[in-house]
């Protein structure tokens, strides 16, 4: 084991059995996501980045360990195993963690590795889903974050139904974030595999319309592993564990070959694509609210006309006669549904509109919100400057009231605009035309 002396000196033994298991001591850094580093980065050496996603307990974190052991050249006969992932004993990963493996280039791999381990997400009802999405985006957007990704591994168990709805959601998320070219970088990573031809998985991927990179046979890239290398070796288990090693070793060779030739996904592509998508969604949402408000205003005018028609005589006789009229108006208030802080809104008090709601994560700094282009909002009616927007946890809500009004009050409400005298009925018609043309009062 002389060849591992150096690594062992940087580890703590956690199991003295067969194999001996060592937990690596890593350098930890937290800026947004946690980064665990082994070895020193050398700028001149190439690096490959792998993003691992998939359902819970499919073996993402275990695969991180397997990749490390492969990178440092651990073989079945060495009877040793290294753990890079901490607290591995059956625990779920709860946040995005970045592992960096430096200093073993030219041993088994021609490059250093960056591996992004993610918690299970894809359940869109689960708040953790949004948090993980958010974390990943931060990681790709920050200057000291991930610069490029070479492989997105969809990790799944080699079992009856490996492709679930949640996996499909994860796949859709990945596609929406990285653009359609991402399929050149997506590979299926099967764990718990005995290495048999993966026909069922091929069918399941096809049925779910999940598109992966193609191998030289023009088949979707499916790579198999069986990562149980840390299991205690006994006379009974030895044979099956050795077979598992063979499956994983073949998988690793294929995986490394894939990494060598896969084109890197650049962060700019990811960033711009993602930002534009968020911006458009926000603008559409804003527009829908404006349309709803216009429709309500239109209803108000029509009800007013109706009330005047019915009560015309009474109102002429009695100046203090009231008609009951609905009135739509806008209000800025804290969100009623108690959404989490990362679901804050960005609103414009000038236009009284939600410019980015829900899901504005940049609300604390309106200049950075996706709806701003060159410091101006692309969402609200007046396209107000970023500085006009409010960053608090507030949202614009449309409300309706019933108000009692005399004819005089109505005249005041729909006031003369030009010097040309107009009857109230004419003014109401004019208001309807304005609403139809999209000129809305705040
Ligand atoms: N036999 C076998 N067991 C595996 C394999 N991959 C993972 N396991 C076991 O499956 C369990 C779950 O593995 P994890 O690596 O924690 O799964 P995960 O995908 O990281 O799960 P989350 O962090 O909850 O998303 C662990 O007990 C692993 O030892 C494999 O290929 N073969
Ligand atoms: Mg995990
Ligand atoms: Zn925003
Ligand atoms: Zn705005
Ligand atoms: Zn505005």
Short mmCIF file of C-alpha atoms and ligand atoms in Angstrom, two decimals:
data_model
loop_
_atom_site.label_atom_id
_atom_site.label_comp_id
_atom_site.label_asym_id
_atom_site.label_seq_id
_atom_site.Cartn_x
_atom_site.Cartn_y
_atom_site.Cartn_z
CA UNK A 1 0.00 0.00 0.00
CA UNK A 2 3.06 2.22 -0.21
CA UNK A 3 1.58 4.00 -3.20
CA UNK A 4 -1.27 5.33 -1.03
CA UNK A 5 0.88 6.44 1.89
CA UNK A 6 0.52 10.06 0.98
CA UNK A 7 -3.27 9.92 0.79
CA UNK A 8 -3.50 7.85 3.96
CA UNK A 9 -1.46 10.50 5.76
CA UNK A 10 -4.20 12.98 4.83
CA UNK A 11 -7.00 10.68 5.98
CA UNK A 12 -8.50 9.17 9.10
CA UNK A 13 -9.07 5.45 9.23
CA UNK A 14 -12.73 4.69 9.83
CA UNK A 15 -12.70 0.93 9.30
CA UNK A 16 -9.79 -1.45 9.79
CA UNK A 17 -11.53 -4.43 8.22
CA UNK A 18 -11.34 -5.71 4.69
CA UNK A 19 -11.16 -3.29 2.99
CA UNK A 20 -9.57 -0.69 5.24
CA UNK A 21 -11.63 2.46 4.84
CA UNK A 22 -10.17 5.93 5.14
CA UNK A 23 -12.00 9.25 5.33
CA UNK A 24 -10.13 12.04 3.57
CA UNK A 25 -9.51 15.34 5.28
CA UNK A 26 -10.45 18.01 2.77
CA UNK A 27 -10.01 21.75 2.56
CA UNK A 28 -13.43 23.33 3.00
CA UNK A 29 -14.61 26.57 1.52
CA UNK A 30 -18.09 28.03 1.61
CA UNK A 31 -19.26 30.78 -0.68
CA UNK A 32 -22.83 29.86 -1.53
CA UNK A 33 -22.17 26.19 -2.09
CA UNK A 34 -19.71 24.18 -0.05
CA UNK A 35 -16.50 23.22 -1.87
CA UNK A 36 -14.31 20.39 -0.64
CA UNK A 37 -10.84 20.22 -2.14
CA UNK A 38 -8.14 17.56 -2.19
CA UNK A 39 -4.69 18.57 -3.45
CA UNK A 40 -3.52 21.79 -5.04
CA UNK A 41 -4.84 23.20 -8.25
CA UNK A 42 -2.33 23.57 -11.06
CA UNK A 43 -3.42 26.12 -13.61
CA UNK A 44 -1.59 24.39 -16.47
CA UNK A 45 -3.39 21.06 -16.01
CA UNK A 46 -6.73 20.44 -17.70
CA UNK A 47 -9.84 19.91 -15.58
CA UNK A 48 -13.17 18.23 -16.27
CA UNK A 49 -16.40 19.01 -14.50
CA UNK A 50 -19.16 16.50 -13.81
CA UNK A 51 -22.63 17.38 -12.54
CA UNK A 52 -24.43 14.50 -10.84
CA UNK A 53 -28.22 14.65 -10.56
CA UNK A 54 -30.90 12.10 -9.82
CA UNK A 55 -33.39 10.79 -7.35
CA UNK A 56 -32.61 10.13 -3.72
CA UNK A 57 -30.58 7.04 -2.86
CA UNK A 58 -29.66 6.33 -6.45
CA UNK A 59 -25.97 6.53 -5.54
CA UNK A 60 -24.75 10.01 -6.53
CA UNK A 61 -22.60 10.55 -3.44
CA UNK A 62 -21.31 6.98 -3.61
CA UNK A 63 -20.28 7.65 -7.21
CA UNK A 64 -18.24 10.66 -6.07
CA UNK A 65 -16.24 8.31 -3.83
CA UNK A 66 -15.88 5.76 -6.62
CA UNK A 67 -14.56 8.43 -8.98
CA UNK A 68 -12.01 9.53 -6.41
CA UNK A 69 -10.76 5.99 -5.84
CA UNK A 70 -10.51 5.46 -9.58
CA UNK A 71 -8.63 8.73 -10.01
CA UNK A 72 -6.02 7.75 -7.45
CA UNK A 73 -5.70 4.25 -8.87
CA UNK A 74 -7.23 2.04 -6.18
CA UNK A 75 -7.67 -1.56 -7.42
CA UNK A 76 -9.64 -4.50 -5.99
CA UNK A 77 -6.42 -6.18 -4.83
CA UNK A 78 -5.35 -3.17 -2.76
CA UNK A 79 -8.08 -3.95 -0.20
CA UNK A 80 -8.38 -0.28 0.64
CA UNK A 81 -11.12 2.29 0.07
CA UNK A 82 -11.20 6.06 0.39
CA UNK A 83 -14.18 8.18 1.27
CA UNK A 84 -14.24 11.71 0.01
CA UNK A 85 -17.88 12.35 0.85
CA UNK A 86 -18.37 12.97 4.55
CA UNK A 87 -21.04 11.46 6.77
CA UNK A 88 -21.73 8.89 4.15
CA UNK A 89 -23.39 6.25 6.30
CA UNK A 90 -26.76 6.17 4.65
CA UNK A 91 -27.29 9.89 4.97
CA UNK A 92 -29.03 12.03 2.39
CA UNK A 93 -27.16 14.87 0.81
CA UNK A 94 -28.85 18.09 1.88
CA UNK A 95 -27.12 20.73 -0.22
CA UNK A 96 -25.15 21.12 -3.42
CA UNK A 97 -21.50 20.18 -2.71
CA UNK A 98 -18.58 20.69 -5.06
CA UNK A 99 -15.64 18.27 -4.85
CA UNK A 100 -12.32 19.17 -6.40
CA UNK A 101 -9.73 16.49 -6.94
CA UNK A 102 -6.29 17.84 -7.83
CA UNK A 103 -2.83 16.35 -7.88
CA UNK A 104 -3.62 12.93 -9.33
CA UNK A 105 -3.47 13.93 -12.96
CA UNK A 106 -1.49 11.50 -15.10
CA UNK A 107 -2.08 8.60 -12.71
CA UNK A 108 -5.28 7.17 -14.10
CA UNK A 109 -6.81 10.25 -15.66
CA UNK A 110 -5.24 12.89 -17.85
CA UNK A 111 -7.10 15.65 -15.99
CA UNK A 112 -8.19 16.83 -12.57
CA UNK A 113 -11.85 16.50 -11.61
CA UNK A 114 -14.55 18.78 -10.32
CA UNK A 115 -17.65 16.86 -9.27
CA UNK A 116 -20.89 18.55 -8.27
CA UNK A 117 -22.99 16.36 -5.98
CA UNK A 118 -26.60 17.45 -5.59
CA UNK A 119 -29.39 16.57 -3.20
CA UNK A 120 -32.32 14.77 -4.74
CA UNK A 121 -34.66 17.27 -6.35
CA UNK A 122 -37.31 17.14 -9.05
CA UNK A 123 -40.31 17.09 -6.76
CA UNK A 124 -41.68 20.47 -7.81
CA UNK A 125 -44.00 20.61 -4.77
CA UNK A 126 -41.02 20.41 -2.46
CA UNK A 127 -39.40 23.72 -1.36
CA UNK A 128 -36.01 21.97 -1.48
CA UNK A 129 -36.51 21.56 -5.22
CA UNK A 130 -36.51 25.33 -5.75
CA UNK A 131 -33.61 25.75 -3.34
CA UNK A 132 -31.48 23.24 -5.22
CA UNK A 133 -32.34 24.84 -8.58
CA UNK A 134 -31.36 28.16 -7.07
CA UNK A 135 -28.10 26.84 -5.66
CA UNK A 136 -27.09 25.36 -8.97
CA UNK A 137 -27.81 28.59 -10.80
CA UNK A 138 -25.76 30.57 -8.27
CA UNK A 139 -22.93 28.16 -8.75
CA UNK A 140 -22.93 28.66 -12.51
CA UNK A 141 -23.44 32.39 -12.35
CA UNK A 142 -20.90 33.50 -9.77
CA UNK A 143 -17.48 34.57 -11.01
CA UNK A 144 -15.66 32.12 -8.72
CA UNK A 145 -18.18 29.38 -9.48
CA UNK A 146 -18.21 26.68 -12.13
CA UNK A 147 -16.82 27.81 -15.47
CA UNK A 148 -17.83 24.86 -17.60
CA UNK A 149 -19.52 21.48 -17.38
CA UNK A 150 -18.37 18.47 -19.40
CA UNK A 151 -20.88 15.87 -18.30
CA UNK A 152 -24.32 15.93 -16.71
CA UNK A 153 -24.83 12.47 -15.23
CA UNK A 154 -28.41 11.36 -14.72
CA UNK A 155 -27.85 8.87 -11.94
CA UNK A 156 -30.38 6.06 -11.69
CA UNK A 157 -30.62 2.61 -10.25
CA UNK A 158 -30.55 -0.33 -12.62
CA UNK A 159 -33.98 -1.62 -11.64
CA UNK A 160 -37.49 -2.12 -12.93
CA UNK A 161 -38.55 1.53 -13.33
CA UNK A 162 -35.44 3.69 -13.40
CA UNK A 163 -37.10 6.68 -15.07
CA UNK A 164 -39.56 8.35 -12.70
CA UNK A 165 -41.53 11.58 -13.01
CA UNK A 166 -39.08 13.26 -10.67
CA UNK A 167 -36.15 12.26 -12.86
CA UNK A 168 -38.06 13.64 -15.82
CA UNK A 169 -38.50 16.95 -13.94
CA UNK A 170 -34.78 17.03 -13.19
CA UNK A 171 -34.07 16.42 -16.86
CA UNK A 172 -36.47 19.20 -17.88
CA UNK A 173 -34.81 21.56 -15.42
CA UNK A 174 -31.36 20.74 -16.77
CA UNK A 175 -32.59 21.29 -20.32
CA UNK A 176 -34.25 24.58 -19.43
CA UNK A 177 -31.08 25.84 -17.78
CA UNK A 178 -28.50 24.70 -20.29
CA UNK A 179 -30.37 24.89 -23.59
CA UNK A 180 -31.03 22.07 -26.00
CA UNK A 181 -27.36 21.53 -26.84
CA UNK A 182 -26.97 20.03 -23.39
CA UNK A 183 -27.93 16.61 -24.75
CA UNK A 184 -24.38 16.22 -26.05
CA UNK A 185 -23.29 16.31 -22.41
CA UNK A 186 -26.00 14.21 -20.80
CA UNK A 187 -25.24 10.60 -19.96
CA UNK A 188 -27.18 7.99 -18.03
CA UNK A 189 -25.20 6.58 -15.11
CA UNK A 190 -26.66 3.31 -13.88
CA UNK A 191 -25.75 2.20 -10.38
CA UNK A 192 -26.43 -1.16 -8.70
CA UNK A 193 -25.82 -2.69 -12.10
CA UNK A 194 -24.73 -6.21 -12.86
CA UNK A 195 -23.41 -5.09 -16.18
CA UNK A 196 -25.99 -6.76 -18.39
CA UNK A 197 -27.02 -4.98 -21.60
CA UNK A 198 -29.27 -2.09 -20.46
CA UNK A 199 -32.20 -2.74 -22.81
CA UNK A 200 -34.93 -1.79 -20.35
CA UNK A 201 -33.24 1.48 -19.52
CA UNK A 202 -32.88 2.31 -23.18
CA UNK A 203 -36.60 1.78 -23.64
CA UNK A 204 -37.50 3.76 -20.52
CA UNK A 205 -35.34 6.71 -21.62
CA UNK A 206 -36.91 6.66 -25.03
CA UNK A 207 -40.43 6.43 -23.61
CA UNK A 208 -39.75 9.42 -21.37
CA UNK A 209 -38.21 11.32 -24.30
CA UNK A 210 -34.96 11.83 -22.40
CA UNK A 211 -32.20 12.56 -24.87
CA UNK A 212 -28.62 11.61 -24.04
CA UNK A 213 -25.32 11.84 -25.84
CA UNK A 214 -24.75 9.06 -28.39
CA UNK A 215 -21.90 6.55 -28.28
CA UNK A 216 -19.91 5.35 -31.29
CA UNK A 217 -22.69 2.87 -32.07
CA UNK A 218 -25.12 5.79 -32.18
CA UNK A 219 -26.87 4.47 -29.07
CA UNK A 220 -27.65 6.65 -26.00
CA UNK A 221 -24.65 6.71 -23.67
CA UNK A 222 -25.50 4.49 -20.71
CA UNK A 223 -22.70 3.71 -18.30
CA UNK A 224 -22.98 1.06 -15.62
CA UNK A 225 -21.50 0.86 -12.14
CA UNK A 226 -21.81 -1.26 -9.07
CA UNK A 227 -20.41 0.71 -6.20
CA UNK A 228 -20.28 -1.48 -3.15
CA UNK A 229 -16.51 -1.44 -2.79
CA UNK A 230 -16.68 -0.52 0.88
CA UNK A 231 -18.71 -3.61 1.76
CA UNK A 232 -16.99 -6.04 4.12
CA UNK A 233 -15.27 -8.81 2.18
CA UNK A 234 -16.02 -12.30 3.42
CA UNK A 235 -15.63 -15.67 1.80
CA UNK A 236 -19.24 -15.48 0.62
CA UNK A 237 -19.23 -11.88 -0.59
CA UNK A 238 -15.75 -11.77 -2.15
CA UNK A 239 -16.83 -13.08 -5.55
CA UNK A 240 -19.77 -10.74 -6.02
CA UNK A 241 -17.73 -7.77 -4.81
CA UNK A 242 -14.97 -8.58 -7.28
CA UNK A 243 -17.56 -8.71 -10.03
CA UNK A 244 -18.93 -5.36 -8.89
CA UNK A 245 -15.41 -3.91 -9.20
CA UNK A 246 -15.25 -5.16 -12.77
CA UNK A 247 -18.54 -3.51 -13.67
CA UNK A 248 -17.41 -0.21 -12.15
CA UNK A 249 -13.96 -0.40 -13.74
CA UNK A 250 -15.47 -0.83 -17.18
CA UNK A 251 -17.93 1.99 -16.44
CA UNK A 252 -15.12 4.31 -15.33
CA UNK A 253 -13.13 3.68 -18.51
CA UNK A 254 -16.19 4.54 -20.61
CA UNK A 255 -16.93 7.56 -18.46
CA UNK A 256 -13.40 8.93 -18.76
CA UNK A 257 -13.42 8.33 -22.52
CA UNK A 258 -16.67 10.29 -22.70
CA UNK A 259 -15.20 13.16 -20.66
CA UNK A 260 -12.18 13.34 -22.93
CA UNK A 261 -14.24 14.10 -26.00
CA UNK A 262 -17.36 15.85 -24.69
CA UNK A 263 -17.57 19.55 -25.58
CA UNK A 264 -17.61 21.91 -22.59
CA UNK A 265 -20.83 23.80 -21.85
CA UNK A 266 -19.84 27.40 -21.27
CA UNK A 267 -21.37 29.39 -18.40
CA UNK A 268 -22.23 32.41 -20.59
CA UNK A 269 -24.51 30.24 -22.63
CA UNK A 270 -26.12 28.93 -19.48
CA UNK A 271 -26.38 32.37 -17.94
CA UNK A 272 -27.84 34.28 -20.89
CA UNK A 273 -30.23 31.54 -21.80
CA UNK A 274 -31.45 31.31 -18.24
CA UNK A 275 -31.74 35.06 -17.73
CA UNK A 276 -33.75 35.63 -20.87
CA UNK A 277 -36.13 32.86 -19.89
CA UNK A 278 -36.68 34.36 -16.45
CA UNK A 279 -37.16 37.83 -17.96
CA UNK A 280 -39.77 36.70 -20.45
CA UNK A 281 -41.67 34.70 -17.86
CA UNK A 282 -41.76 37.74 -15.56
CA UNK A 283 -42.92 40.06 -18.36
CA UNK A 284 -45.68 37.67 -19.38
CA UNK A 285 -46.82 37.39 -15.77
CA UNK A 286 -46.88 41.19 -15.49
CA UNK A 287 -48.83 41.46 -18.73
CA UNK A 288 -51.41 38.92 -17.57
CA UNK A 289 -52.00 40.94 -14.41
CA UNK A 290 -52.36 44.12 -16.46
CA UNK A 291 -54.90 42.44 -18.70
CA UNK A 292 -56.86 41.25 -15.71
CA UNK A 293 -56.86 44.75 -14.26
CA UNK A 294 -58.03 46.27 -17.55
CA UNK A 295 -60.85 43.78 -17.74
CA UNK A 296 -61.95 44.72 -14.23
CA UNK A 297 -61.80 48.42 -15.07
CA UNK A 298 -63.86 47.79 -18.16
CA UNK A 299 -66.42 45.98 -16.02
CA UNK A 300 -66.51 48.98 -13.65
CA UNK A 301 -67.28 51.37 -16.50
CA UNK A 302 -69.97 49.13 -17.90
CA UNK A 303 -71.60 48.76 -14.47
CA UNK A 304 -71.51 52.53 -14.10
CA UNK A 305 -73.25 52.97 -17.45
CA UNK A 306 -75.86 50.44 -16.45
CA UNK A 307 -76.46 52.07 -13.08
CA UNK A 308 -76.84 55.47 -14.71
CA UNK A 309 -79.30 54.10 -17.25
CA UNK A 310 -81.48 52.50 -14.61
CA UNK A 311 -81.36 55.37 -12.15
CA UNK A 312 -81.22 58.29 -14.52
CA UNK A 313 -84.53 59.84 -13.46
CA UNK A 314 -83.94 59.40 -9.72
CA UNK A 315 -80.49 60.92 -9.94
CA UNK A 316 -81.81 63.92 -11.82
CA UNK A 317 -84.44 64.54 -9.13
CA UNK A 318 -82.22 63.81 -6.13
CA UNK A 319 -78.64 65.09 -6.22
CA UNK A 320 -77.71 62.98 -3.17
CA UNK A 321 -78.97 59.70 -4.70
CA UNK A 322 -76.28 56.99 -4.52
CA UNK A 323 -75.58 54.16 -6.89
CA UNK A 324 -73.46 51.19 -5.83
CA UNK A 325 -70.55 50.68 -8.21
CA UNK A 326 -67.71 48.15 -8.11
CA UNK A 327 -64.23 49.61 -8.18
CA UNK A 328 -61.01 47.77 -9.01
CA UNK A 329 -57.80 49.15 -7.55
CA UNK A 330 -54.24 48.08 -6.84
CA UNK A 331 -52.50 47.80 -3.53
CA UNK A 332 -48.94 47.01 -2.47
CA UNK A 333 -48.79 44.68 0.49
CA UNK A 334 -46.74 41.84 2.00
CA UNK A 335 -47.53 38.55 0.24
CA UNK A 336 -50.41 36.85 1.95
CA UNK A 337 -49.31 33.33 1.20
CA UNK A 338 -46.20 33.63 3.37
CA UNK A 339 -43.83 32.52 0.66
CA UNK A 340 -40.22 31.88 1.59
CA UNK A 341 -37.69 34.68 1.33
CA UNK A 342 -36.24 33.35 -1.90
CA UNK A 343 -39.64 33.81 -3.47
CA UNK A 344 -39.66 37.55 -2.98
CA UNK A 345 -41.12 39.89 -5.52
CA UNK A 346 -39.81 42.92 -7.28
CA UNK A 347 -42.47 45.57 -7.72
CA UNK A 348 -42.79 49.04 -9.10
CA UNK A 349 -44.65 51.50 -6.84
CA UNK A 350 -44.89 54.00 -9.72
CA UNK A 351 -46.83 51.62 -11.96
CA UNK A 352 -48.18 49.66 -8.98
CA UNK A 353 -47.23 46.44 -10.69
CA UNK A 354 -45.30 43.27 -9.97
CA UNK A 355 -42.36 43.39 -12.33
CA UNK A 356 -40.92 40.03 -11.30
CA UNK A 357 -43.15 37.81 -9.25
CA UNK A 358 -42.92 35.17 -8.02
CA UNK A 359 -39.36 34.04 -7.67
CA UNK A 360 -37.27 37.19 -7.88
CA UNK A 361 -34.10 36.19 -6.09
CA UNK A 362 -32.39 39.48 -6.91
CA UNK A 363 -35.08 41.62 -5.31
CA UNK A 364 -32.62 42.90 -2.70
CA UNK A 365 -30.76 44.55 -5.52
CA UNK A 366 -33.22 45.62 -8.24
CA UNK A 367 -30.40 46.52 -10.68
CA UNK A 368 -29.49 42.83 -10.81
CA UNK A 369 -32.98 41.50 -11.43
CA UNK A 370 -33.32 39.72 -14.76
CA UNK A 371 -36.07 42.09 -15.96
CA UNK A 372 -33.64 45.04 -16.00
CA UNK A 373 -31.83 45.85 -19.21
CA UNK A 374 -29.38 48.75 -19.05
CA UNK A 375 -30.83 49.82 -15.71
CA UNK A 376 -34.43 50.00 -16.96
CA UNK A 377 -37.30 47.67 -16.27
CA UNK A 378 -38.61 45.74 -19.27
CA UNK A 379 -41.67 44.55 -17.38
CA UNK A 380 -43.82 47.39 -15.99
CA UNK A 381 -46.04 49.72 -18.03
CA UNK A 382 -43.76 52.76 -17.80
CA UNK A 383 -40.49 50.81 -18.09
CA UNK A 384 -39.27 52.61 -14.98
CA UNK A 385 -35.61 52.84 -13.91
CA UNK A 386 -34.35 50.07 -11.61
CA UNK A 387 -33.99 52.60 -8.78
CA UNK A 388 -37.76 53.19 -8.72
CA UNK A 389 -38.39 49.60 -7.79
CA UNK A 390 -38.86 48.32 -4.28
CA UNK A 391 -36.99 45.44 -2.87
CA UNK A 392 -39.09 44.57 0.15
CA UNK A 393 -41.10 41.49 0.43
CA UNK A 394 -44.10 43.21 -1.09
CA UNK A 395 -46.37 42.40 -3.94
CA UNK A 396 -49.01 44.23 -5.91
CA UNK A 397 -52.51 42.84 -5.48
CA UNK A 398 -55.62 43.72 -7.40
CA UNK A 399 -58.65 44.33 -5.20
CA UNK A 400 -62.26 45.25 -5.80
CA UNK A 401 -64.56 47.32 -3.62
CA UNK A 402 -68.18 48.37 -3.79
CA UNK A 403 -68.51 52.13 -3.52
CA UNK A 404 -71.64 54.26 -3.15
CA UNK A 405 -71.48 57.21 -5.50
CA UNK A 406 -73.58 60.21 -6.45
CA UNK A 407 -73.68 61.53 -9.98
CA UNK A 408 -71.44 64.39 -8.91
CA UNK A 409 -68.84 61.95 -7.56
CA UNK A 410 -68.92 60.02 -10.84
CA UNK A 411 -68.39 63.21 -12.78
CA UNK A 412 -65.35 63.90 -10.65
CA UNK A 413 -64.04 60.39 -11.18
CA UNK A 414 -64.38 60.51 -14.95
CA UNK A 415 -63.29 64.10 -15.22
CA UNK A 416 -63.15 66.34 -18.28
CA UNK A 417 -59.92 65.93 -20.13
CA UNK A 418 -60.19 68.53 -22.81
CA UNK A 419 -61.82 71.92 -22.89
CA UNK A 420 -64.51 70.47 -25.07
CA UNK A 421 -67.50 69.81 -22.80
CA UNK A 422 -68.57 66.19 -22.64
CA UNK A 423 -71.54 64.55 -21.00
CA UNK A 424 -70.79 61.87 -18.39
CA UNK A 425 -72.15 59.18 -20.74
CA UNK A 426 -69.71 60.32 -23.43
CA UNK A 427 -66.85 60.34 -21.00
CA UNK A 428 -67.61 56.76 -20.02
CA UNK A 429 -67.56 55.70 -23.67
CA UNK A 430 -64.22 57.44 -24.06
CA UNK A 431 -62.86 55.62 -21.01
CA UNK A 432 -63.85 52.32 -22.59
CA UNK A 433 -62.02 53.19 -25.78
CA UNK A 434 -58.94 54.10 -23.74
CA UNK A 435 -59.09 50.78 -21.93
CA UNK A 436 -59.44 48.93 -25.22
CA UNK A 437 -56.38 50.70 -26.54
CA UNK A 438 -54.49 49.59 -23.47
CA UNK A 439 -54.19 52.96 -21.77
CA UNK A 440 -54.78 51.98 -18.21
CA UNK A 441 -55.13 54.20 -15.20
CA UNK A 442 -53.15 53.27 -12.20
N1 LIG B 1 -24.85 -2.29 -4.23
C1 LIG B 1 -24.78 -0.99 -4.54
N2 LIG B 1 -25.13 -0.08 -3.61
C2 LIG B 1 -25.06 1.24 -3.95
C3 LIG B 1 -24.64 1.65 -5.24
N3 LIG B 1 -24.67 3.00 -5.28
C4 LIG B 1 -25.10 3.40 -4.06
N4 LIG B 1 -25.35 2.36 -3.25
C5 LIG B 1 -25.86 2.42 -1.87
O1 LIG B 1 -27.11 3.10 -1.92
C6 LIG B 1 -27.27 3.95 -0.80
C7 LIG B 1 -27.56 5.39 -1.24
O2 LIG B 1 -26.44 5.92 -1.92
P1 LIG B 1 -26.07 7.47 -1.91
O3 LIG B 1 -24.80 7.58 -2.66
O4 LIG B 1 -26.12 8.03 -0.56
O5 LIG B 1 -27.27 8.03 -2.76
P2 LIG B 1 -27.54 9.54 -3.21
O6 LIG B 1 -27.99 9.48 -4.61
O7 LIG B 1 -26.34 10.37 -2.91
O8 LIG B 1 -28.76 9.94 -2.28
P3 LIG B 1 -29.23 11.42 -1.82
O9 LIG B 1 -28.05 12.12 -1.28
O10 LIG B 1 -30.31 11.14 -0.84
O11 LIG B 1 -29.80 12.09 -3.04
C8 LIG B 1 -26.00 3.83 0.00
O12 LIG B 1 -26.23 2.95 1.07
C9 LIG B 1 -24.99 3.25 -0.96
O13 LIG B 1 -24.03 2.47 -0.32
C10 LIG B 1 -24.27 0.64 -6.20
O14 LIG B 1 -23.91 0.92 -7.34
N5 LIG B 1 -24.37 -0.65 -5.78
MG1 LIG B 2 -26.12 12.05 -1.77
ZN1 LIG B 3 -35.97 39.37 -10.51
ZN1 LIG B 4 -40.75 47.55 -13.36
ZN1 LIG B 5 -42.80 50.97 -13.31
#
